[in-house]
Amino acid sequence: MDILFPPFLSIGDKIRIISPSGKIDKLFLKGATKRFESWGLKVSMGRYADSSSGLYAGTIQQRLKDLQDAMDDPDIKAILCSRGGYGVIHLIDKIDFTKFNEHPKW
């Protein structure tokens, strides 16, 4: 199987910030958005990026929806995770890579 590398990011590209693991401070998300926009990128936030469910940034279904939506959107050129960690293990076996393989992204 060949590895697909997406094109490098360019000014004006759309990126999405999601929180597939632990919950994150909303101020961090605002700061990250401001920084990426200062680099000329168009930032969108996952619907549940600032959610909370126990230790996690939303329920498994919410975190999976944000990840899958970002992976499936052909206009998104990169997915940035506000945090990584143990919470992603709940999502791995539920991800559909079909559209991601058609439109790979960072």
Backbone atoms as SQL, in Angstrom:
CREATE TABLE atoms (id INTEGER PRIMARY KEY, chain TEXT, resi INTEGER, resn TEXT, atom TEXT, x REAL, y REAL, z REAL);
INSERT INTO atoms VALUES
  (1, 'A', 1, 'MET', 'N', 0.843, -1.183, 0.000),
  (2, 'A', 1, 'MET', 'CA', 0.000, 0.000, 0.000),
  (3, 'A', 1, 'MET', 'C', 0.882, 1.238, 0.000),
  (4, 'A', 2, 'ASP', 'N', 0.597, 2.141, -0.908),
  (5, 'A', 2, 'ASP', 'CA', 1.354, 3.380, -0.996),
  (6, 'A', 2, 'ASP', 'C', 0.849, 4.370, 0.043),
  (7, 'A', 3, 'ILE', 'N', 1.758, 5.151, 0.577),
  (8, 'A', 3, 'ILE', 'CA', 1.391, 6.203, 1.518),
  (9, 'A', 3, 'ILE', 'C', 1.018, 7.446, 0.727),
  (10, 'A', 4, 'LEU', 'N', -0.126, 8.021, 1.054),
  (11, 'A', 4, 'LEU', 'CA', -0.576, 9.239, 0.393),
  (12, 'A', 4, 'LEU', 'C', -0.199, 10.436, 1.245),
  (13, 'A', 5, 'PHE', 'N', 0.498, 11.377, 0.652),
  (14, 'A', 5, 'PHE', 'CA', 0.830, 12.609, 1.352),
  (15, 'A', 5, 'PHE', 'C', 0.009, 13.743, 0.748),
  (16, 'A', 6, 'PRO', 'N', -0.722, 14.440, 1.579),
  (17, 'A', 6, 'PRO', 'CA', -1.496, 15.573, 1.055),
  (18, 'A', 6, 'PRO', 'C', -0.562, 16.724, 0.699),
  (19, 'A', 7, 'PRO', 'N', -1.066, 17.671, -0.083),
  (20, 'A', 7, 'PRO', 'CA', -0.244, 18.841, -0.401),
  (21, 'A', 7, 'PRO', 'C', 0.058, 19.641, 0.870),
  (22, 'A', 8, 'PHE', 'N', 1.184, 20.327, 0.841),
  (23, 'A', 8, 'PHE', 'CA', 1.518, 21.206, 1.954),
  (24, 'A', 8, 'PHE', 'C', 0.453, 22.283, 2.085),
  (25, 'A', 9, 'LEU', 'N', 0.281, 22.798, 3.285),
  (26, 'A', 9, 'LEU', 'CA', -0.696, 23.851, 3.528),
  (27, 'A', 9, 'LEU', 'C', -0.265, 25.156, 2.866),
  (28, 'A', 10, 'SER', 'N', -1.251, 25.884, 2.401),
  (29, 'A', 10, 'SER', 'CA', -1.022, 27.192, 1.790),
  (30, 'A', 10, 'SER', 'C', -1.930, 28.215, 2.450),
  (31, 'A', 11, 'ILE', 'N', -1.577, 29.470, 2.303),
  (32, 'A', 11, 'ILE', 'CA', -2.426, 30.548, 2.815),
  (33, 'A', 11, 'ILE', 'C', -3.822, 30.386, 2.215),
  (34, 'A', 12, 'GLY', 'N', -4.830, 30.505, 3.067),
  (35, 'A', 12, 'GLY', 'CA', -6.212, 30.377, 2.634),
  (36, 'A', 12, 'GLY', 'C', -6.782, 28.976, 2.800),
  (37, 'A', 13, 'ASP', 'N', -5.929, 27.993, 3.105),
  (38, 'A', 13, 'ASP', 'CA', -6.429, 26.636, 3.316),
  (39, 'A', 13, 'ASP', 'C', -7.279, 26.567, 4.575),
  (40, 'A', 14, 'LYS', 'N', -8.240, 25.649, 4.545),
  (41, 'A', 14, 'LYS', 'CA', -9.135, 25.453, 5.687),
  (42, 'A', 14, 'LYS', 'C', -8.607, 24.316, 6.555),
  (43, 'A', 15, 'ILE', 'N', -8.580, 24.569, 7.865),
  (44, 'A', 15, 'ILE', 'CA', -8.188, 23.550, 8.825),
  (45, 'A', 15, 'ILE', 'C', -9.287, 23.425, 9.869),
  (46, 'A', 16, 'ARG', 'N', -9.310, 22.311, 10.566),
  (47, 'A', 16, 'ARG', 'CA', -10.321, 22.092, 11.600),
  (48, 'A', 16, 'ARG', 'C', -9.632, 21.675, 12.887),
  (49, 'A', 17, 'ILE', 'N', -10.032, 22.304, 13.975),
  (50, 'A', 17, 'ILE', 'CA', -9.557, 21.926, 15.306),
  (51, 'A', 17, 'ILE', 'C', -10.641, 21.083, 15.969),
  (52, 'A', 18, 'ILE', 'N', -10.249, 19.907, 16.455),
  (53, 'A', 18, 'ILE', 'CA', -11.166, 19.024, 17.163),
  (54, 'A', 18, 'ILE', 'C', -10.537, 18.620, 18.490),
  (55, 'A', 19, 'SER', 'N', -11.345, 18.037, 19.341),
  (56, 'A', 19, 'SER', 'CA', -10.863, 17.557, 20.646),
  (57, 'A', 19, 'SER', 'C', -11.313, 16.107, 20.810),
  (58, 'A', 20, 'PRO', 'N', -10.544, 15.157, 20.250),
  (59, 'A', 20, 'PRO', 'CA', -10.968, 13.758, 20.294),
  (60, 'A', 20, 'PRO', 'C', -10.648, 13.039, 21.604),
  (61, 'A', 21, 'SER', 'N', -10.012, 13.726, 22.519),
  (62, 'A', 21, 'SER', 'CA', -9.636, 13.092, 23.788),
  (63, 'A', 21, 'SER', 'C', -10.155, 13.916, 24.963),
  (64, 'A', 22, 'GLY', 'N', -9.225, 14.382, 25.786),
  (65, 'A', 22, 'GLY', 'CA', -9.599, 15.113, 26.984),
  (66, 'A', 22, 'GLY', 'C', -10.157, 16.492, 26.689),
  (67, 'A', 23, 'LYS', 'N', -10.961, 16.968, 27.635),
  (68, 'A', 23, 'LYS', 'CA', -11.531, 18.311, 27.469),
  (69, 'A', 23, 'LYS', 'C', -10.422, 19.354, 27.530),
  (70, 'A', 24, 'ILE', 'N', -10.714, 20.490, 26.943),
  (71, 'A', 24, 'ILE', 'CA', -9.700, 21.533, 26.783),
  (72, 'A', 24, 'ILE', 'C', -10.291, 22.876, 27.180),
  (73, 'A', 25, 'ASP', 'N', -9.465, 23.742, 27.700),
  (74, 'A', 25, 'ASP', 'CA', -9.874, 25.089, 28.081),
  (75, 'A', 25, 'ASP', 'C', -10.248, 25.876, 26.831),
  (76, 'A', 26, 'LYS', 'N', -11.403, 26.518, 26.853),
  (77, 'A', 26, 'LYS', 'CA', -11.891, 27.295, 25.707),
  (78, 'A', 26, 'LYS', 'C', -10.917, 28.408, 25.321),
  (79, 'A', 27, 'LEU', 'N', -10.193, 28.948, 26.290),
  (80, 'A', 27, 'LEU', 'CA', -9.221, 30.003, 25.986),
  (81, 'A', 27, 'LEU', 'C', -8.085, 29.473, 25.110),
  (82, 'A', 28, 'PHE', 'N', -7.714, 28.221, 25.331),
  (83, 'A', 28, 'PHE', 'CA', -6.682, 27.616, 24.489),
  (84, 'A', 28, 'PHE', 'C', -7.173, 27.531, 23.048),
  (85, 'A', 29, 'LEU', 'N', -8.412, 27.116, 22.864),
  (86, 'A', 29, 'LEU', 'CA', -8.968, 27.010, 21.518),
  (87, 'A', 29, 'LEU', 'C', -9.017, 28.374, 20.830),
  (88, 'A', 30, 'LYS', 'N', -9.395, 29.403, 21.587),
  (89, 'A', 30, 'LYS', 'CA', -9.427, 30.755, 21.020),
  (90, 'A', 30, 'LYS', 'C', -8.027, 31.211, 20.619),
  (91, 'A', 31, 'GLY', 'N', -7.053, 30.934, 21.486),
  (92, 'A', 31, 'GLY', 'CA', -5.672, 31.317, 21.193),
  (93, 'A', 31, 'GLY', 'C', -5.116, 30.584, 19.985),
  (94, 'A', 32, 'ALA', 'N', -5.411, 29.300, 19.890),
  (95, 'A', 32, 'ALA', 'CA', -4.943, 28.519, 18.746),
  (96, 'A', 32, 'ALA', 'C', -5.567, 29.039, 17.459),
  (97, 'A', 33, 'THR', 'N', -6.856, 29.326, 17.513),
  (98, 'A', 33, 'THR', 'CA', -7.541, 29.861, 16.331),
  (99, 'A', 33, 'THR', 'C', -6.889, 31.167, 15.885),
  (100, 'A', 34, 'LYS', 'N', -6.643, 32.036, 16.832),
  (101, 'A', 34, 'LYS', 'CA', -6.024, 33.329, 16.513),
  (102, 'A', 34, 'LYS', 'C', -4.650, 33.126, 15.870),
  (103, 'A', 35, 'ARG', 'N', -3.864, 32.197, 16.414),
  (104, 'A', 35, 'ARG', 'CA', -2.520, 31.958, 15.862),
  (105, 'A', 35, 'ARG', 'C', -2.595, 31.419, 14.440),
  (106, 'A', 36, 'PHE', 'N', -3.421, 30.411, 14.211),
  (107, 'A', 36, 'PHE', 'CA', -3.519, 29.834, 12.870),
  (108, 'A', 36, 'PHE', 'C', -4.056, 30.840, 11.866),
  (109, 'A', 37, 'GLU', 'N', -5.000, 31.658, 12.286),
  (110, 'A', 37, 'GLU', 'CA', -5.514, 32.698, 11.392),
  (111, 'A', 37, 'GLU', 'C', -4.431, 33.718, 11.067),
  (112, 'A', 38, 'SER', 'N', -3.554, 33.997, 12.015),
  (113, 'A', 38, 'SER', 'CA', -2.457, 34.935, 11.751),
  (114, 'A', 38, 'SER', 'C', -1.483, 34.372, 10.713),
  (115, 'A', 39, 'TRP', 'N', -1.499, 33.085, 10.531),
  (116, 'A', 39, 'TRP', 'CA', -0.674, 32.422, 9.511),
  (117, 'A', 39, 'TRP', 'C', -1.389, 32.344, 8.164),
  (118, 'A', 40, 'GLY', 'N', -2.610, 32.891, 8.098),
  (119, 'A', 40, 'GLY', 'CA', -3.342, 32.921, 6.844),
  (120, 'A', 40, 'GLY', 'C', -4.233, 31.709, 6.610),
  (121, 'A', 41, 'LEU', 'N', -4.418, 30.876, 7.622),
  (122, 'A', 41, 'LEU', 'CA', -5.283, 29.709, 7.481),
  (123, 'A', 41, 'LEU', 'C', -6.702, 30.047, 7.920),
  (124, 'A', 42, 'LYS', 'N', -7.669, 29.365, 7.339),
  (125, 'A', 42, 'LYS', 'CA', -9.072, 29.544, 7.717),
  (126, 'A', 42, 'LYS', 'C', -9.415, 28.422, 8.693),
  (127, 'A', 43, 'VAL', 'N', -9.778, 28.800, 9.900),
  (128, 'A', 43, 'VAL', 'CA', -9.981, 27.833, 10.977),
  (129, 'A', 43, 'VAL', 'C', -11.464, 27.605, 11.233),
  (130, 'A', 44, 'SER', 'N', -11.828, 26.344, 11.321),
  (131, 'A', 44, 'SER', 'CA', -13.160, 25.988, 11.809),
  (132, 'A', 44, 'SER', 'C', -12.959, 25.088, 13.023),
  (133, 'A', 45, 'MET', 'N', -13.936, 25.120, 13.887),
  (134, 'A', 45, 'MET', 'CA', -13.870, 24.359, 15.130),
  (135, 'A', 45, 'MET', 'C', -14.861, 23.213, 15.040),
  (136, 'A', 46, 'GLY', 'N', -14.444, 22.042, 15.505),
  (137, 'A', 46, 'GLY', 'CA', -15.379, 20.931, 15.597),
  (138, 'A', 46, 'GLY', 'C', -16.548, 21.337, 16.490),
  (139, 'A', 47, 'ARG', 'N', -17.719, 20.857, 16.164),
  (140, 'A', 47, 'ARG', 'CA', -18.925, 21.222, 16.911),
  (141, 'A', 47, 'ARG', 'C', -18.780, 20.956, 18.410),
  (142, 'A', 48, 'TYR', 'N', -18.070, 19.901, 18.767),
  (143, 'A', 48, 'TYR', 'CA', -17.949, 19.511, 20.167),
  (144, 'A', 48, 'TYR', 'C', -16.546, 19.750, 20.732),
  (145, 'A', 49, 'ALA', 'N', -15.747, 20.546, 20.051),
  (146, 'A', 49, 'ALA', 'CA', -14.351, 20.752, 20.462),
  (147, 'A', 49, 'ALA', 'C', -14.221, 21.288, 21.881),
  (148, 'A', 50, 'ASP', 'N', -15.198, 22.060, 22.324),
  (149, 'A', 50, 'ASP', 'CA', -15.112, 22.619, 23.673),
  (150, 'A', 50, 'ASP', 'C', -16.135, 21.990, 24.623),
  (151, 'A', 51, 'SER', 'N', -16.601, 20.803, 24.260),
  (152, 'A', 51, 'SER', 'CA', -17.581, 20.106, 25.092),
  (153, 'A', 51, 'SER', 'C', -16.901, 19.413, 26.271),
  (154, 'A', 52, 'SER', 'N', -17.731, 18.858, 27.134),
  (155, 'A', 52, 'SER', 'CA', -17.222, 18.178, 28.313),
  (156, 'A', 52, 'SER', 'C', -18.144, 17.026, 28.689),
  (157, 'A', 53, 'SER', 'N', -17.540, 15.876, 28.938),
  (158, 'A', 53, 'SER', 'CA', -18.255, 14.704, 29.438),
  (159, 'A', 53, 'SER', 'C', -17.284, 13.946, 30.322),
  (160, 'A', 54, 'GLY', 'N', -17.370, 14.153, 31.608),
  (161, 'A', 54, 'GLY', 'CA', -16.388, 13.571, 32.516),
  (162, 'A', 54, 'GLY', 'C', -15.029, 14.177, 32.243),
  (163, 'A', 55, 'LEU', 'N', -14.043, 13.338, 32.007),
  (164, 'A', 55, 'LEU', 'CA', -12.686, 13.812, 31.707),
  (165, 'A', 55, 'LEU', 'C', -12.502, 14.155, 30.230),
  (166, 'A', 56, 'TYR', 'N', -13.489, 13.815, 29.411),
  (167, 'A', 56, 'TYR', 'CA', -13.335, 13.920, 27.972),
  (168, 'A', 56, 'TYR', 'C', -14.046, 15.139, 27.384),
  (169, 'A', 57, 'ALA', 'N', -13.676, 15.440, 26.147),
  (170, 'A', 57, 'ALA', 'CA', -14.276, 16.570, 25.420),
  (171, 'A', 57, 'ALA', 'C', -15.523, 16.080, 24.694),
  (172, 'A', 58, 'GLY', 'N', -16.510, 15.681, 25.444),
  (173, 'A', 58, 'GLY', 'CA', -17.744, 15.176, 24.867),
  (174, 'A', 58, 'GLY', 'C', -17.839, 13.669, 24.989),
  (175, 'A', 59, 'THR', 'N', -19.000, 13.164, 24.626),
  (176, 'A', 59, 'THR', 'CA', -19.222, 11.725, 24.648),
  (177, 'A', 59, 'THR', 'C', -18.431, 11.067, 23.522),
  (178, 'A', 60, 'ILE', 'N', -18.344, 9.761, 23.535),
  (179, 'A', 60, 'ILE', 'CA', -17.665, 9.050, 22.449),
  (180, 'A', 60, 'ILE', 'C', -18.319, 9.411, 21.117),
  (181, 'A', 61, 'GLN', 'N', -19.636, 9.435, 21.075),
  (182, 'A', 61, 'GLN', 'CA', -20.347, 9.736, 19.829),
  (183, 'A', 61, 'GLN', 'C', -20.046, 11.156, 19.347),
  (184, 'A', 62, 'GLN', 'N', -19.980, 12.116, 20.264),
  (185, 'A', 62, 'GLN', 'CA', -19.684, 13.496, 19.883),
  (186, 'A', 62, 'GLN', 'C', -18.255, 13.632, 19.360),
  (187, 'A', 63, 'ARG', 'N', -17.311, 13.039, 20.057),
  (188, 'A', 63, 'ARG', 'CA', -15.911, 13.134, 19.628),
  (189, 'A', 63, 'ARG', 'C', -15.701, 12.423, 18.304),
  (190, 'A', 64, 'LEU', 'N', -16.351, 11.275, 18.134),
  (191, 'A', 64, 'LEU', 'CA', -16.253, 10.547, 16.864),
  (192, 'A', 64, 'LEU', 'C', -16.875, 11.361, 15.733),
  (193, 'A', 65, 'LYS', 'N', -18.014, 11.985, 15.988),
  (194, 'A', 65, 'LYS', 'CA', -18.667, 12.803, 14.953),
  (195, 'A', 65, 'LYS', 'C', -17.748, 13.926, 14.487),
  (196, 'A', 66, 'ASP', 'N', -17.128, 14.629, 15.430),
  (197, 'A', 66, 'ASP', 'CA', -16.211, 15.708, 15.040),
  (198, 'A', 66, 'ASP', 'C', -15.047, 15.175, 14.213),
  (199, 'A', 67, 'LEU', 'N', -14.473, 14.061, 14.634),
  (200, 'A', 67, 'LEU', 'CA', -13.344, 13.486, 13.899),
  (201, 'A', 67, 'LEU', 'C', -13.790, 13.024, 12.512),
  (202, 'A', 68, 'GLN', 'N', -14.896, 12.295, 12.446),
  (203, 'A', 68, 'GLN', 'CA', -15.362, 11.788, 11.156),
  (204, 'A', 68, 'GLN', 'C', -15.756, 12.928, 10.223),
  (205, 'A', 69, 'ASP', 'N', -16.436, 13.939, 10.743),
  (206, 'A', 69, 'ASP', 'CA', -16.813, 15.093, 9.915),
  (207, 'A', 69, 'ASP', 'C', -15.578, 15.775, 9.340),
  (208, 'A', 70, 'ALA', 'N', -14.548, 15.939, 10.151),
  (209, 'A', 70, 'ALA', 'CA', -13.318, 16.577, 9.676),
  (210, 'A', 70, 'ALA', 'C', -12.629, 15.716, 8.619),
  (211, 'A', 71, 'MET', 'N', -12.608, 14.409, 8.852),
  (212, 'A', 71, 'MET', 'CA', -11.968, 13.505, 7.894),
  (213, 'A', 71, 'MET', 'C', -12.734, 13.445, 6.578),
  (214, 'A', 72, 'ASP', 'N', -14.049, 13.580, 6.637),
  (215, 'A', 72, 'ASP', 'CA', -14.885, 13.457, 5.438),
  (216, 'A', 72, 'ASP', 'C', -14.991, 14.739, 4.618),
  (217, 'A', 73, 'ASP', 'N', -14.676, 15.879, 5.194),
  (218, 'A', 73, 'ASP', 'CA', -14.840, 17.168, 4.514),
  (219, 'A', 73, 'ASP', 'C', -13.702, 17.381, 3.519),
  (220, 'A', 74, 'PRO', 'N', -13.988, 17.390, 2.215),
  (221, 'A', 74, 'PRO', 'CA', -12.918, 17.541, 1.229),
  (222, 'A', 74, 'PRO', 'C', -12.253, 18.921, 1.252),
  (223, 'A', 75, 'ASP', 'N', -12.900, 19.910, 1.865),
  (224, 'A', 75, 'ASP', 'CA', -12.327, 21.252, 1.923),
  (225, 'A', 75, 'ASP', 'C', -11.322, 21.424, 3.060),
  (226, 'A', 76, 'ILE', 'N', -11.364, 20.551, 4.035),
  (227, 'A', 76, 'ILE', 'CA', -10.437, 20.628, 5.165),
  (228, 'A', 76, 'ILE', 'C', -9.100, 20.034, 4.740),
  (229, 'A', 77, 'LYS', 'N', -8.021, 20.793, 4.926),
  (230, 'A', 77, 'LYS', 'CA', -6.691, 20.366, 4.494),
  (231, 'A', 77, 'LYS', 'C', -5.841, 19.824, 5.632),
  (232, 'A', 78, 'ALA', 'N', -6.248, 20.107, 6.882),
  (233, 'A', 78, 'ALA', 'CA', -5.515, 19.585, 8.036),
  (234, 'A', 78, 'ALA', 'C', -6.469, 19.504, 9.218),
  (235, 'A', 79, 'ILE', 'N', -6.278, 18.480, 10.028),
  (236, 'A', 79, 'ILE', 'CA', -7.042, 18.313, 11.260),
  (237, 'A', 79, 'ILE', 'C', -6.055, 18.466, 12.413),
  (238, 'A', 80, 'LEU', 'N', -6.365, 19.399, 13.300),
  (239, 'A', 80, 'LEU', 'CA', -5.508, 19.603, 14.464),
  (240, 'A', 80, 'LEU', 'C', -6.276, 19.199, 15.713),
  (241, 'A', 81, 'CYS', 'N', -5.646, 18.403, 16.533),
  (242, 'A', 81, 'CYS', 'CA', -6.277, 17.934, 17.764),
  (243, 'A', 81, 'CYS', 'C', -5.810, 18.805, 18.919),
  (244, 'A', 82, 'SER', 'N', -6.777, 19.340, 19.656),
  (245, 'A', 82, 'SER', 'CA', -6.438, 20.231, 20.766),
  (246, 'A', 82, 'SER', 'C', -5.658, 19.483, 21.837),
  (247, 'A', 83, 'ARG', 'N', -5.944, 18.225, 21.977),
  (248, 'A', 83, 'ARG', 'CA', -5.217, 17.352, 22.894),
  (249, 'A', 83, 'ARG', 'C', -5.218, 15.967, 22.275),
  (250, 'A', 84, 'GLY', 'N', -4.276, 15.197, 22.666),
  (251, 'A', 84, 'GLY', 'CA', -4.248, 13.800, 22.247),
  (252, 'A', 84, 'GLY', 'C', -4.217, 12.950, 23.488),
  (253, 'A', 85, 'GLY', 'N', -4.355, 11.697, 23.309),
  (254, 'A', 85, 'GLY', 'CA', -4.229, 10.846, 24.456),
  (255, 'A', 85, 'GLY', 'C', -5.179, 9.675, 24.474),
  (256, 'A', 86, 'TYR', 'N', -5.354, 9.166, 25.649),
  (257, 'A', 86, 'TYR', 'CA', -6.090, 7.932, 25.870),
  (258, 'A', 86, 'TYR', 'C', -7.492, 7.951, 25.279),
  (259, 'A', 87, 'GLY', 'N', -8.155, 9.074, 25.300),
  (260, 'A', 87, 'GLY', 'CA', -9.540, 9.137, 24.828),
  (261, 'A', 87, 'GLY', 'C', -9.725, 8.726, 23.385),
  (262, 'A', 88, 'VAL', 'N', -8.700, 8.847, 22.565),
  (263, 'A', 88, 'VAL', 'CA', -8.809, 8.494, 21.149),
  (264, 'A', 88, 'VAL', 'C', -8.983, 6.986, 20.971),
  (265, 'A', 89, 'ILE', 'N', -8.498, 6.216, 21.905),
  (266, 'A', 89, 'ILE', 'CA', -8.613, 4.760, 21.776),
  (267, 'A', 89, 'ILE', 'C', -10.069, 4.315, 21.658),
  (268, 'A', 90, 'HIS', 'N', -10.985, 5.104, 22.191),
  (269, 'A', 90, 'HIS', 'CA', -12.407, 4.780, 22.095),
  (270, 'A', 90, 'HIS', 'C', -12.948, 4.991, 20.684),
  (271, 'A', 91, 'LEU', 'N', -12.202, 5.689, 19.834),
  (272, 'A', 91, 'LEU', 'CA', -12.687, 6.067, 18.507),
  (273, 'A', 91, 'LEU', 'C', -12.068, 5.256, 17.376),
  (274, 'A', 92, 'ILE', 'N', -10.872, 4.762, 17.567),
  (275, 'A', 92, 'ILE', 'CA', -10.071, 4.186, 16.485),
  (276, 'A', 92, 'ILE', 'C', -10.830, 3.153, 15.648),
  (277, 'A', 93, 'ASP', 'N', -11.484, 2.212, 16.290),
  (278, 'A', 93, 'ASP', 'CA', -12.140, 1.144, 15.534),
  (279, 'A', 93, 'ASP', 'C', -13.483, 1.560, 14.935),
  (280, 'A', 94, 'LYS', 'N', -13.876, 2.806, 15.134),
  (281, 'A', 94, 'LYS', 'CA', -15.157, 3.294, 14.623),
  (282, 'A', 94, 'LYS', 'C', -14.995, 4.250, 13.432),
  (283, 'A', 95, 'ILE', 'N', -13.777, 4.571, 13.072),
  (284, 'A', 95, 'ILE', 'CA', -13.516, 5.548, 12.013),
  (285, 'A', 95, 'ILE', 'C', -13.673, 4.907, 10.633),
  (286, 'A', 96, 'ASP', 'N', -14.334, 5.628, 9.732),
  (287, 'A', 96, 'ASP', 'CA', -14.465, 5.221, 8.332),
  (288, 'A', 96, 'ASP', 'C', -13.475, 6.057, 7.523),
  (289, 'A', 97, 'PHE', 'N', -12.498, 5.405, 6.916),
  (290, 'A', 97, 'PHE', 'CA', -11.434, 6.101, 6.187),
  (291, 'A', 97, 'PHE', 'C', -11.739, 6.291, 4.700),
  (292, 'A', 98, 'THR', 'N', -12.922, 5.917, 4.246),
  (293, 'A', 98, 'THR', 'CA', -13.250, 5.963, 2.822),
  (294, 'A', 98, 'THR', 'C', -13.021, 7.346, 2.211),
  (295, 'A', 99, 'LYS', 'N', -13.670, 8.358, 2.730),
  (296, 'A', 99, 'LYS', 'CA', -13.542, 9.714, 2.156),
  (297, 'A', 99, 'LYS', 'C', -12.173, 10.317, 2.449),
  (298, 'A', 100, 'PHE', 'N', -11.592, 9.968, 3.596),
  (299, 'A', 100, 'PHE', 'CA', -10.256, 10.453, 3.936),
  (300, 'A', 100, 'PHE', 'C', -9.250, 9.972, 2.896),
  (301, 'A', 101, 'ASN', 'N', -9.382, 8.734, 2.447),
  (302, 'A', 101, 'ASN', 'CA', -8.464, 8.209, 1.439),
  (303, 'A', 101, 'ASN', 'C', -8.619, 8.920, 0.100),
  (304, 'A', 102, 'GLU', 'N', -9.836, 9.415, -0.167),
  (305, 'A', 102, 'GLU', 'CA', -10.070, 10.168, -1.397),
  (306, 'A', 102, 'GLU', 'C', -9.519, 11.582, -1.299),
  (307, 'A', 103, 'HIS', 'N', -9.548, 12.150, -0.099),
  (308, 'A', 103, 'HIS', 'CA', -9.081, 13.522, 0.141),
  (309, 'A', 103, 'HIS', 'C', -8.191, 13.522, 1.396),
  (310, 'A', 104, 'PRO', 'N', -6.955, 13.005, 1.263),
  (311, 'A', 104, 'PRO', 'CA', -6.080, 12.943, 2.431),
  (312, 'A', 104, 'PRO', 'C', -5.749, 14.345, 2.951),
  (313, 'A', 105, 'LYS', 'N', -5.499, 14.401, 4.209),
  (314, 'A', 105, 'LYS', 'CA', -5.178, 15.685, 4.854),
  (315, 'A', 105, 'LYS', 'C', -4.193, 15.446, 5.974),
  (316, 'A', 106, 'TRP', 'N', -3.561, 16.506, 6.376),
  (317, 'A', 106, 'TRP', 'CA', -2.606, 16.418, 7.480),
  (318, 'A', 106, 'TRP', 'C', -3.360, 16.241, 8.767);
